[in-house]
Short mmCIF file of C-alpha atoms and ligand atoms in Angstrom, two decimals:
data_model
loop_
_atom_site.label_atom_id
_atom_site.label_comp_id
_atom_site.label_asym_id
_atom_site.label_seq_id
_atom_site.Cartn_x
_atom_site.Cartn_y
_atom_site.Cartn_z
CA UNK A 27 1.90 -26.57 15.24
CA UNK A 28 -1.32 -24.61 14.35
CA UNK A 29 -4.08 -24.88 17.01
CA UNK A 30 -7.33 -25.38 17.25
CA UNK A 31 -9.78 -23.01 17.66
CA UNK A 32 -13.15 -23.54 19.47
CA UNK A 33 -16.00 -22.38 16.88
CA UNK A 34 -18.03 -19.66 18.36
CA UNK A 35 -20.45 -17.26 17.01
CA UNK A 36 -19.07 -14.05 16.11
CA UNK A 37 -20.52 -10.40 16.83
CA UNK A 38 -21.92 -8.59 13.52
CA UNK A 39 -21.60 -5.06 12.57
CA UNK A 40 -23.93 -3.06 11.03
CA UNK A 41 -21.98 -2.06 8.02
CA UNK A 42 -24.04 0.09 6.32
CA UNK A 43 -22.37 3.43 7.00
CA UNK A 44 -18.90 2.02 5.83
CA UNK A 45 -20.35 2.32 1.97
CA UNK A 46 -21.44 5.97 2.61
CA UNK A 47 -17.51 6.52 2.32
CA UNK A 48 -16.75 4.70 -1.01
CA UNK A 49 -13.47 6.40 -2.14
CA UNK A 50 -13.56 7.57 -6.02
CA UNK A 51 -9.51 7.51 -6.02
CA UNK A 52 -9.66 4.13 -5.36
CA UNK A 53 -12.11 3.46 -7.96
CA UNK A 54 -9.82 5.38 -10.36
CA UNK A 55 -6.99 3.30 -9.54
CA UNK A 56 -8.57 0.02 -9.87
CA UNK A 57 -11.04 1.29 -12.90
CA UNK A 58 -12.22 -3.12 -12.83
CA UNK A 59 -15.84 -2.80 -14.03
CA UNK A 60 -18.16 -1.16 -11.11
CA UNK A 61 -17.24 -1.21 -7.44
CA UNK A 62 -16.90 -4.68 -7.20
CA UNK A 63 -13.58 -5.84 -6.60
CA UNK A 64 -11.69 -6.71 -3.36
CA UNK A 65 -9.74 -3.47 -3.62
CA UNK A 66 -12.60 -1.17 -3.93
CA UNK A 67 -14.67 -2.54 -1.40
CA UNK A 68 -11.49 -2.35 0.44
CA UNK A 69 -10.48 1.32 -0.01
CA UNK A 70 -13.90 2.41 0.76
CA UNK A 71 -13.12 2.27 4.48
CA UNK A 72 -8.99 2.49 4.01
CA UNK A 73 -8.13 -0.67 4.18
CA UNK A 74 -5.35 -2.29 1.66
CA UNK A 75 -6.92 -5.92 0.58
CA UNK A 76 -3.61 -8.20 -0.70
CA UNK A 77 -2.35 -11.33 -1.15
CA UNK A 78 0.83 -13.05 -1.24
CA UNK A 79 2.02 -13.56 -4.62
CA UNK A 80 4.84 -15.32 -6.29
CA UNK A 81 7.80 -14.04 -9.06
CA UNK A 82 7.80 -17.17 -11.04
CA UNK A 83 3.75 -17.61 -11.64
CA UNK A 84 3.54 -13.54 -13.03
CA UNK A 85 2.50 -13.39 -16.50
CA UNK A 86 0.13 -16.94 -15.93
CA UNK A 87 -3.72 -16.11 -16.13
CA UNK A 88 -6.08 -15.96 -14.96
CA UNK A 89 -4.06 -15.60 -11.77
CA UNK A 90 -2.55 -12.32 -12.73
CA UNK A 91 -5.43 -11.12 -14.11
CA UNK A 92 -7.47 -11.71 -10.47
CA UNK A 93 -3.87 -10.02 -8.99
CA UNK A 94 -4.59 -6.91 -10.89
CA UNK A 95 -8.21 -6.18 -10.81
CA UNK A 96 -9.13 -7.54 -7.33
CA UNK A 97 -6.17 -6.68 -5.09
CA UNK A 98 -4.48 -3.57 -4.07
CA UNK A 99 -1.82 -5.01 -2.07
CA UNK A 100 0.98 -7.55 -2.24
CA UNK A 101 3.63 -9.51 0.44
CA UNK A 102 6.19 -11.92 -2.00
CA UNK A 103 5.57 -15.76 -0.54
CA UNK A 104 9.21 -16.53 -0.40
CA UNK A 105 11.09 -14.06 -2.54
CA UNK A 106 11.94 -11.23 0.47
CA UNK A 107 13.15 -14.31 2.80
CA UNK A 108 16.85 -14.19 3.82
CA UNK A 109 17.08 -17.77 1.85
CA UNK A 110 16.65 -16.34 -0.96
CA UNK A 111 18.02 -12.75 -0.38
CA UNK A 112 20.90 -13.67 1.41
CA UNK A 113 22.00 -17.32 -0.04
CA UNK A 114 25.66 -17.16 0.73
CA UNK A 115 27.43 -14.46 3.30
CA UNK A 116 27.56 -10.90 1.73
CA UNK A 117 26.35 -12.52 -1.87
CA UNK A 118 22.67 -10.57 -1.61
CA UNK A 119 20.02 -11.15 -4.61
CA UNK A 120 17.38 -9.29 -4.81
CA UNK A 121 15.70 -10.25 -8.52
CA UNK A 122 12.96 -12.29 -7.77
CA UNK A 123 11.38 -9.56 -5.25
CA UNK A 124 12.63 -6.85 -7.91
CA UNK A 125 10.39 -8.51 -10.17
CA UNK A 126 7.33 -8.41 -7.42
CA UNK A 127 8.14 -4.72 -6.70
CA UNK A 128 8.22 -3.87 -9.72
CA UNK A 129 4.78 -5.27 -10.91
CA UNK A 130 3.21 -4.50 -7.66
CA UNK A 131 3.99 -0.08 -8.51
CA UNK A 132 2.77 -0.83 -12.15
CA UNK A 133 -0.28 -1.76 -10.80
CA UNK A 134 -0.52 1.03 -8.17
CA UNK A 135 -0.79 -2.21 -5.09
CA UNK A 136 1.64 -1.76 -1.88
CA UNK A 137 3.98 -3.87 -1.24
CA UNK A 138 4.80 -5.50 2.67
CA UNK A 139 8.11 -6.51 3.11
CA UNK A 140 7.92 -10.26 4.12
CA UNK A 141 10.23 -11.09 6.31
CA UNK A 142 13.86 -10.15 7.34
CA UNK A 143 14.46 -12.20 10.70
CA UNK A 144 12.63 -15.55 11.06
CA UNK A 145 14.07 -19.17 11.84
CA UNK A 146 12.78 -21.00 8.61
CA UNK A 147 13.67 -20.45 5.47
CA UNK A 148 16.99 -18.84 6.55
CA UNK A 149 19.84 -19.39 4.87
CA UNK A 150 22.10 -22.34 5.71
CA UNK A 151 24.93 -20.44 6.14
CA UNK A 152 23.69 -18.45 8.78
CA UNK A 153 23.58 -21.60 11.18
CA UNK A 154 27.38 -21.13 11.36
CA UNK A 155 27.81 -18.29 12.12
CA UNK A 156 29.89 -17.68 15.48
CA UNK A 157 27.52 -16.89 17.73
CA UNK A 158 29.58 -13.63 18.96
CA UNK A 159 29.10 -12.51 15.11
CA UNK A 160 24.89 -13.13 14.60
CA UNK A 161 24.35 -9.95 16.08
CA UNK A 162 26.12 -8.16 13.23
CA UNK A 163 25.04 -10.69 10.40
CA UNK A 164 21.58 -10.33 11.55
CA UNK A 165 22.12 -6.15 11.67
CA UNK A 166 23.45 -6.36 8.22
CA UNK A 167 21.31 -8.57 6.84
CA UNK A 168 17.93 -6.25 7.83
CA UNK A 169 20.09 -2.97 6.97
CA UNK A 170 21.36 -4.05 3.42
CA UNK A 171 17.89 -5.50 2.33
CA UNK A 172 15.91 -2.52 3.63
CA UNK A 173 18.10 -0.09 2.16
CA UNK A 174 17.72 -1.64 -1.40
CA UNK A 175 14.01 -1.92 -1.57
CA UNK A 176 13.54 1.45 0.38
CA UNK A 177 11.14 3.78 -0.14
CA UNK A 178 9.49 0.86 -1.65
CA UNK A 179 8.02 -0.48 1.19
CA UNK A 180 5.01 -0.35 2.94
CA UNK A 181 5.05 -2.28 6.13
CA UNK A 182 7.80 -4.71 7.20
CA UNK A 183 7.37 -8.28 9.29
CA UNK A 184 10.59 -7.36 10.82
CA UNK A 185 10.77 -10.69 12.64
CA UNK A 186 8.44 -13.56 12.07
CA UNK A 187 7.34 -16.48 14.28
CA UNK A 188 9.77 -16.00 17.60
CA UNK A 189 7.41 -17.10 20.47
CA UNK A 190 6.21 -20.99 21.03
CA UNK A 191 2.79 -21.92 21.72
CA UNK A 192 3.62 -21.71 25.50
CA UNK A 193 4.20 -17.73 25.20
CA UNK A 194 7.94 -18.98 25.52
CA UNK A 195 10.64 -17.53 22.91
CA UNK A 196 11.53 -20.15 20.09
CA UNK A 197 14.73 -21.55 20.51
CA UNK A 198 16.44 -20.49 16.88
CA UNK A 199 19.74 -18.87 16.28
CA UNK A 200 18.99 -15.39 16.74
CA UNK A 201 17.62 -16.48 20.45
CA UNK A 202 19.89 -18.48 20.99
CA UNK A 203 23.46 -16.63 20.69
CA UNK A 204 21.87 -13.03 21.39
CA UNK A 205 19.48 -13.61 23.76
CA UNK A 206 15.74 -12.02 24.31
CA UNK A 207 17.11 -8.50 22.97
CA UNK A 208 17.33 -9.48 19.51
CA UNK A 209 14.17 -8.86 18.68
CA UNK A 210 14.29 -5.12 19.91
CA UNK A 211 17.66 -4.87 18.17
CA UNK A 212 15.79 -6.41 14.72
CA UNK A 213 13.29 -3.81 15.13
CA UNK A 214 15.86 -0.63 15.68
CA UNK A 215 18.11 -1.28 13.19
CA UNK A 216 15.68 -1.75 10.77
CA UNK A 217 13.77 2.06 11.89
CA UNK A 218 17.50 2.94 10.74
CA UNK A 219 17.33 1.78 7.47
CA UNK A 220 14.50 2.38 6.50
CA UNK A 221 12.96 5.53 8.43
CA UNK A 222 9.51 5.59 6.04
CA UNK A 223 8.62 2.26 6.30
CA UNK A 224 6.40 0.67 9.11
CA UNK A 225 7.81 -2.16 11.18
CA UNK A 226 5.67 -5.54 11.96
CA UNK A 227 6.30 -8.30 14.27
CA UNK A 228 4.56 -11.11 12.73
CA UNK A 229 3.03 -14.58 13.64
CA UNK A 230 0.26 -16.91 13.79
CA UNK A 231 -2.11 -18.24 16.68
CA UNK A 232 -1.88 -15.41 18.22
CA UNK A 233 -5.28 -14.01 17.00
CA UNK A 234 -7.43 -15.43 20.28
CA UNK A 235 -6.06 -12.89 23.09
CA UNK A 236 -6.62 -15.97 25.20
CA UNK A 237 -3.93 -18.08 24.27
CA UNK A 238 -0.25 -17.97 26.12
CA UNK A 239 1.09 -16.91 22.62
CA UNK A 240 -0.90 -14.11 21.80
CA UNK A 241 -0.29 -13.22 25.79
CA UNK A 242 3.60 -13.15 25.24
CA UNK A 243 3.54 -10.83 21.90
CA UNK A 244 1.31 -8.48 23.85
CA UNK A 245 3.32 -8.38 26.77
CA UNK A 246 6.81 -7.92 24.59
CA UNK A 247 4.88 -4.97 22.25
CA UNK A 248 3.43 -3.31 25.49
CA UNK A 249 7.44 -3.39 27.08
CA UNK A 250 8.33 -1.83 23.18
CA UNK A 251 5.95 1.09 23.44
CA UNK A 252 6.87 1.82 27.13
CA UNK A 253 10.88 1.49 26.54
CA UNK A 254 10.72 3.03 22.79
CA UNK A 255 11.67 0.36 20.69
CA UNK A 256 10.57 1.25 17.07
CA UNK A 257 7.47 -0.71 16.91
CA UNK A 258 4.90 0.56 14.43
CA UNK A 259 2.48 -2.91 13.63
CA UNK A 260 1.56 -6.50 14.88
CA UNK A 261 0.39 -8.45 12.16
CA UNK A 262 -2.03 -11.43 12.38
CA UNK A 263 -1.51 -14.52 9.73
CA UNK A 264 -4.82 -15.95 10.51
CA UNK A 265 -4.07 -19.12 9.28
CA UNK A 266 -7.56 -20.80 9.91
CA UNK A 267 -9.06 -23.71 10.17
CA UNK A 268 -12.91 -23.62 8.95
CA UNK A 269 -14.88 -23.02 11.29
CA UNK A 270 -12.53 -22.01 14.29
CA UNK A 271 -12.11 -18.58 13.64
CA UNK A 272 -11.16 -17.53 17.45
CA UNK A 273 -14.82 -15.40 18.53
CA UNK A 274 -12.85 -12.86 20.72
CA UNK A 275 -10.81 -12.26 16.69
CA UNK A 276 -11.85 -8.35 16.70
CA UNK A 277 -11.18 -7.74 20.41
CA UNK A 278 -7.92 -9.40 20.00
CA UNK A 279 -7.14 -7.23 17.43
CA UNK A 280 -8.56 -3.94 19.31
CA UNK A 281 -6.46 -5.30 22.26
CA UNK A 282 -3.32 -4.79 20.23
CA UNK A 283 -4.21 -1.51 18.54
CA UNK A 284 -5.14 -0.18 22.07
CA UNK A 285 -0.64 -0.63 22.73
CA UNK A 286 -0.68 2.54 20.28
CA UNK A 287 0.11 0.37 16.72
CA UNK A 288 -1.99 -1.36 13.31
CA UNK A 289 -2.89 -4.05 13.03
CA UNK A 290 -2.74 -6.11 10.22
CA UNK A 291 -4.03 -9.70 8.67
CA UNK A 292 -1.27 -10.45 7.14
CA UNK A 293 -1.65 -14.33 5.57
CA UNK A 294 -5.34 -15.45 5.73
CA UNK A 295 -6.13 -18.43 4.90
CA UNK A 296 -9.19 -20.82 6.17
CA UNK A 297 -8.38 -24.69 4.96
CA UNK A 298 -10.75 -27.47 5.31
CA UNK A 299 -10.36 -31.08 4.77
CA UNK A 300 -10.20 -32.07 0.94
CA UNK A 301 -12.56 -32.95 -1.14
CA UNK A 302 -14.56 -29.94 0.26
CA UNK A 303 -17.55 -30.17 1.40
CA UNK A 304 -20.48 -27.44 0.55
CA UNK A 305 -20.91 -27.41 4.14
CA UNK A 306 -17.22 -26.64 4.45
CA UNK A 307 -17.63 -24.17 1.68
CA UNK A 308 -20.29 -22.25 3.20
CA UNK A 309 -18.86 -22.18 6.87
CA UNK A 310 -15.90 -20.99 4.89
CA UNK A 311 -17.77 -18.08 3.40
CA UNK A 312 -18.65 -17.34 7.00
CA UNK A 313 -15.72 -17.48 8.30
CA UNK A 314 -14.42 -14.76 6.11
CA UNK A 315 -16.81 -12.52 6.56
CA UNK A 316 -16.70 -12.45 10.13
CA UNK A 317 -12.25 -11.92 9.62
CA UNK A 318 -13.46 -9.17 7.12
CA UNK A 319 -15.67 -7.91 9.87
CA UNK A 320 -13.30 -8.07 12.50
CA UNK A 321 -10.88 -5.92 11.10
CA UNK A 322 -13.78 -3.18 9.50
CA UNK A 323 -14.41 -3.34 13.60
CA UNK A 324 -11.10 -1.91 14.37
CA UNK A 325 -9.81 1.40 13.10
CA UNK A 326 -6.59 0.75 13.15
CA UNK A 327 -6.52 -2.75 11.49
CA UNK A 328 -5.50 -1.50 7.71
CA UNK A 329 -4.86 -4.41 5.70
CA UNK A 330 -5.78 -7.75 4.80
CA UNK A 331 -3.58 -9.76 2.64
CA UNK A 332 -4.70 -13.41 1.81
CA UNK A 333 -1.77 -16.72 1.64
CA UNK A 334 -2.25 -16.89 -1.80
CA UNK A 335 -4.64 -16.30 -4.73
CA UNK A 336 -6.57 -19.54 -5.22
CA UNK A 337 -5.90 -22.94 -4.53
CA UNK A 338 -3.25 -23.68 -7.41
CA UNK A 339 -0.39 -21.55 -5.84
CA UNK A 340 -1.59 -21.82 -1.77
CA UNK A 341 0.57 -23.60 0.32
CA UNK A 342 -1.81 -25.07 2.29
CA UNK A 343 -2.27 -28.67 0.28
CA UNK A 344 1.39 -28.96 0.86
CA UNK A 345 2.21 -28.64 3.69
CA UNK A 346 -1.16 -29.61 5.77
CA UNK A 347 -1.77 -33.11 4.65
CA UNK A 348 -5.80 -34.17 2.97
CA UNK A 349 -6.09 -30.47 3.71
CA UNK A 350 -6.72 -27.17 1.44
CA UNK A 351 -9.12 -24.97 -0.59
CA UNK A 352 -8.54 -22.13 1.90
CA UNK A 353 -8.40 -19.22 -0.09
CA UNK A 354 -11.32 -17.10 -1.50
CA UNK A 355 -10.49 -19.19 -5.48
CA UNK A 356 -10.74 -22.58 -6.51
CA UNK A 357 -8.41 -24.70 -8.09
CA UNK A 358 -9.59 -23.11 -11.35
CA UNK A 359 -9.49 -19.69 -10.18
CA UNK A 360 -12.96 -19.40 -10.41
CA UNK A 361 -14.55 -17.61 -6.99
CA UNK A 362 -15.81 -19.73 -4.12
CA UNK A 363 -18.76 -18.35 -1.67
CA UNK A 364 -15.89 -16.99 0.65
CA UNK A 365 -15.08 -14.66 -2.55
CA UNK A 366 -19.09 -13.54 -2.31
CA UNK A 367 -19.29 -13.23 1.51
CA UNK A 368 -15.68 -11.91 1.88
CA UNK A 369 -16.71 -9.24 -1.00
CA UNK A 370 -20.05 -7.85 1.22
CA UNK A 371 -18.88 -8.06 4.07
CA UNK A 372 -16.23 -5.52 3.34
CA UNK A 373 -19.03 -3.29 1.95
CA UNK A 374 -18.59 -4.49 -1.69
CA UNK A 375 -21.47 -5.52 -4.12
CA UNK A 376 -22.35 -8.70 -4.73
CA UNK A 377 -21.16 -9.34 -8.07
CA UNK A 378 -19.01 -12.15 -8.91
CA UNK A 379 -16.59 -11.37 -11.12
CA UNK A 380 -15.74 -13.96 -13.93
CA UNK A 381 -11.84 -14.00 -14.73
CA UNK A 382 -10.75 -15.88 -17.75
CA UNK A 383 -12.13 -19.64 -18.09
CA UNK A 384 -9.51 -21.43 -18.04
CA UNK A 385 -7.64 -24.43 -15.69
CA UNK A 386 -4.96 -22.32 -14.69
CA UNK A 387 -1.48 -21.69 -15.81
CA UNK A 388 -1.64 -20.78 -19.33
CA UNK A 389 0.31 -17.41 -20.55
CA UNK A 390 -1.03 -14.32 -21.07
CA UNK A 391 -1.16 -13.64 -25.23
CA UNK A 392 1.18 -11.17 -26.04
CA UNK A 393 0.26 -8.17 -28.16
CA UNK A 394 1.84 -8.58 -32.05
CA UNK A 395 4.23 -5.83 -31.55
CA UNK A 396 4.25 -2.88 -33.77
CA UNK A 397 7.05 -2.31 -36.08
CA UNK A 398 8.26 1.09 -35.19
CA UNK A 399 9.86 3.67 -37.53
CA UNK A 400 12.72 6.09 -37.39
CA UNK A 401 15.47 3.13 -37.70
CA UNK A 402 18.45 3.98 -35.79
CA UNK A 403 18.16 6.31 -32.79
CA UNK A 404 13.93 5.11 -31.93
CA UNK A 405 15.10 4.02 -28.65
CA UNK A 406 17.89 3.92 -26.26
CA UNK A 407 18.43 0.91 -24.00
CA UNK A 408 20.16 0.97 -20.39
CA UNK A 409 22.21 -3.03 -19.20
CA UNK A 410 23.21 -2.66 -15.72
CA UNK A 411 24.67 -5.80 -14.18
CA UNK A 412 23.42 -5.31 -10.66
CA UNK A 413 24.46 -7.97 -8.49
CA UNK A 414 26.74 -11.08 -9.64
CA UNK A 415 27.87 -13.99 -7.39
CA UNK A 416 30.18 -17.31 -8.10
CA UNK A 417 27.76 -17.86 -10.95
CA UNK A 418 25.10 -16.29 -11.05
CA UNK A 419 24.24 -12.62 -11.72
CA UNK A 420 21.10 -10.07 -11.61
CA UNK A 421 20.82 -7.82 -14.31
CA UNK A 422 17.60 -4.67 -15.74
CA UNK A 423 17.28 -3.22 -19.06
CA UNK A 424 15.87 -0.22 -19.25
CA UNK A 425 14.20 0.40 -22.24
CA UNK A 426 13.51 4.29 -23.57
CA UNK A 427 11.28 5.14 -26.86
CA UNK A 428 13.16 7.91 -28.30
CA UNK A 429 10.92 8.69 -31.46
CA UNK A 430 7.64 10.49 -31.96
CA UNK A 431 5.49 7.14 -32.25
CA UNK A 432 4.27 5.20 -28.86
CA UNK A 433 5.06 1.91 -29.65
CA UNK A 434 2.29 -1.17 -28.50
CA UNK A 435 3.89 -3.93 -27.83
CA UNK A 436 7.82 -4.59 -28.29
CA UNK A 437 10.28 -7.35 -28.72
CA UNK A 438 14.29 -6.74 -28.02
CA UNK A 439 16.86 -8.42 -29.16
CA UNK A 440 20.19 -8.52 -28.51
CA UNK A 441 23.52 -11.04 -28.21
CA UNK A 442 25.03 -11.72 -24.93
CA UNK A 443 28.97 -11.90 -25.66
CA UNK A 444 30.14 -14.61 -23.02
CA UNK A 445 28.15 -17.36 -23.49
CA UNK A 446 25.56 -15.76 -20.57
CA UNK A 447 22.45 -17.64 -19.87
CA UNK A 448 19.30 -16.14 -18.74
CA UNK A 449 17.84 -18.46 -16.14
CA UNK A 450 14.50 -16.30 -14.81
CA UNK A 451 13.08 -13.55 -16.50
CA UNK A 452 10.65 -10.80 -15.12
CA UNK A 453 8.70 -8.50 -16.54
CA UNK A 454 8.75 -10.25 -19.72
CA UNK A 455 9.00 -13.61 -21.99
CA UNK A 456 12.27 -14.84 -23.62
CA UNK A 457 13.56 -17.23 -25.80
CA UNK A 458 17.30 -17.53 -25.84
CA UNK A 459 18.85 -20.04 -28.65
CA UNK A 460 22.81 -19.67 -28.37
CA UNK A 461 23.97 -16.54 -27.37
CA UNK A 462 20.97 -14.65 -29.27
CA UNK A 463 18.20 -13.38 -26.78
CA UNK A 464 15.07 -11.97 -27.97
CA UNK A 465 12.38 -10.25 -24.78
CA UNK A 466 8.91 -9.73 -25.51
CA UNK A 467 6.54 -7.85 -23.60
CA UNK A 468 4.31 -8.92 -21.23
CA UNK A 469 -0.07 -8.43 -20.99
CA UNK A 470 0.73 -5.16 -18.69
CA UNK A 471 4.04 -3.34 -19.92
CA UNK A 472 3.56 -3.53 -24.14
CA UNK A 473 3.32 -0.18 -24.24
CA UNK A 474 5.77 2.67 -24.28
CA UNK A 475 4.68 6.17 -24.52
CA UNK A 476 6.71 8.76 -27.61
CA UNK A 477 9.87 9.92 -25.50
CA UNK A 478 8.82 7.84 -22.60
CA UNK A 479 10.86 4.84 -20.51
CA UNK A 480 9.00 1.57 -19.93
CA UNK A 481 7.77 1.44 -16.75
CA UNK A 482 8.27 -2.60 -15.43
CA UNK A 483 11.39 -2.59 -17.86
CA UNK A 484 12.86 -6.47 -17.83
CA UNK A 485 15.54 -8.02 -14.99
CA UNK A 486 16.55 -11.15 -15.12
CA UNK A 487 19.04 -13.84 -13.65
CA UNK A 488 21.53 -14.96 -15.05
CA UNK A 489 24.58 -17.60 -15.09
CA UNK A 490 28.06 -16.28 -16.32
CA UNK A 491 31.70 -18.23 -15.89
CA UNK A 492 34.87 -16.52 -17.25
CA UNK A 493 34.23 -13.03 -17.84
CA UNK A 494 30.16 -11.49 -17.72
CA UNK A 495 30.72 -8.54 -20.19
CA UNK A 496 27.60 -6.20 -21.14
CA UNK A 497 25.72 -6.90 -24.70
CA UNK A 498 26.93 -3.81 -26.46
CA UNK A 499 23.83 -4.20 -29.27
CA UNK A 500 20.19 -4.17 -29.04
CA UNK A 501 17.48 -3.66 -31.79
CA UNK A 502 13.50 -3.37 -30.22
CA UNK A 503 11.23 -4.04 -33.27
CA UNK A 504 13.80 -4.07 -35.86
CA UNK A 505 15.08 -0.68 -34.47
CA UNK A 506 18.79 -0.57 -33.53
CA UNK A 507 18.81 1.20 -30.30
CA UNK A 508 21.77 3.16 -28.65
CA UNK A 509 23.55 1.90 -25.93
CA UNK A 510 22.73 4.58 -22.89
C1 XIL B 630 5.11 -20.37 2.81
C2 XIL B 630 5.34 -19.94 1.66
O1 XIL B 630 3.79 -19.70 1.43
C3 XIL B 630 5.57 -21.15 1.08
O2 XIL B 630 5.80 -21.36 -0.31
C4 XIL B 630 7.00 -21.64 1.57
O3 XIL B 630 7.40 -23.27 1.24
C5 XIL B 630 6.67 -21.91 2.93
O4 XIL B 630 6.29 -20.95 3.65
N1 XIL B 630 4.28 -18.54 7.38
C6 XIL B 630 4.88 -17.54 7.45
C7 XIL B 630 5.25 -17.37 5.75
O5 XIL B 630 5.53 -16.58 7.69
O6 XIL B 630 6.29 -17.25 4.93
C8 XIL B 630 4.96 -19.21 5.16
O7 XIL B 630 4.98 -18.87 3.80
C9 XIL B 630 3.53 -19.55 5.45
C10 XIL B 630 4.13 -19.60 6.96
#
């Protein structure tokens, strides 16, 4: 399904002037040593450099450290897809995506929402909806999901992969039951749901303007602009094959930008046969640099997001047999030649950061909890069940330090009254023994200032049956908390 492009030489743009505009604010936000992160280099010319991330990998190192120190944007790889967010009609599950949103916000990262309307990773029930109801089901899904994340999303991929390679519309439930107008309908609904979010159409194999698919997407956007359908951006997924970045990529970005929209590189990777040869790794370094140059050459190209961080979390090995090594970090999360050339092309320094050398996996050591003094009344906990379905539920726990001493490292304990079980927790590490639950901080949310509320508060998905009452008592580092 992914076309092979002819390899051509890329036009090189002088970039020295970009260094002059190094933004101080970016340096403050991302205080990794020197101006050597991708985020800092991108910020110097106003570009966000993002990565697709997975909620269940947050806390793993060096993965999480790289995300925090190298990138200033994130896209949830799967957590905002229909399959996850509305697994049965009218039942919404935003827990995993909330985890990513809260992680991103606590690290000052922009969030691309991905994706509202897509034939793939669609909840199964949607395909059984009567044709006459599909439009309202689609609009309801867009509205519910965008409303949940309202104010938190920078750009939304409203519709994903709606075209075939020959430029015709892909046959799917939306196209077949609603007709050609479904894309415009989706964008109109999306604008109403969160007027401050920018709205993108996102697709692959549109990076070469000579392809029928690229031309079809261009015509659609042109007609949207002419008729007032709200669209702000086209996302170029950019799932490339080594040596085949289209030579006209920058020209294609510019052609779309000239329609009066932003352009973004939303799912960048560059795959090769594995094990990787050094020739291919070097070619990949050239490819990544060319992609950076293509974006920097177009003023309305404001984001480059790689589809993952390193080989262990890439979708490529599991999707394209015998292919891999498509990202900037290798199987041990060490930076590859592509990292250095991409950073240099963005205008950054060639200093290679040294992520913690482990062989992947592993979790961050948590700071030793400092017992807080003051006994009862030195903390306050607010436990909320945010949604509940069949046998599952999602809950969040807000923790406030009501003492006059900062907390560095915390451990929260409570008992579930009705046999509930935590199945997935974010912004914390959990152990559960029977009904007794202990949640401790992660590497990034150990501190709670005196009088302050924890920024990245823990949340979880759990299972329940019969009754789902909230716990009635909590202790934080041994002190009894007020229940708010
Ligand atoms: C991929 C994810 O990375 C995988 O984990 C999942 O199994 C399949 O989907 N185009 C898209 C992305 O728009 O959502 C896809 O992500 C990759 C192709």
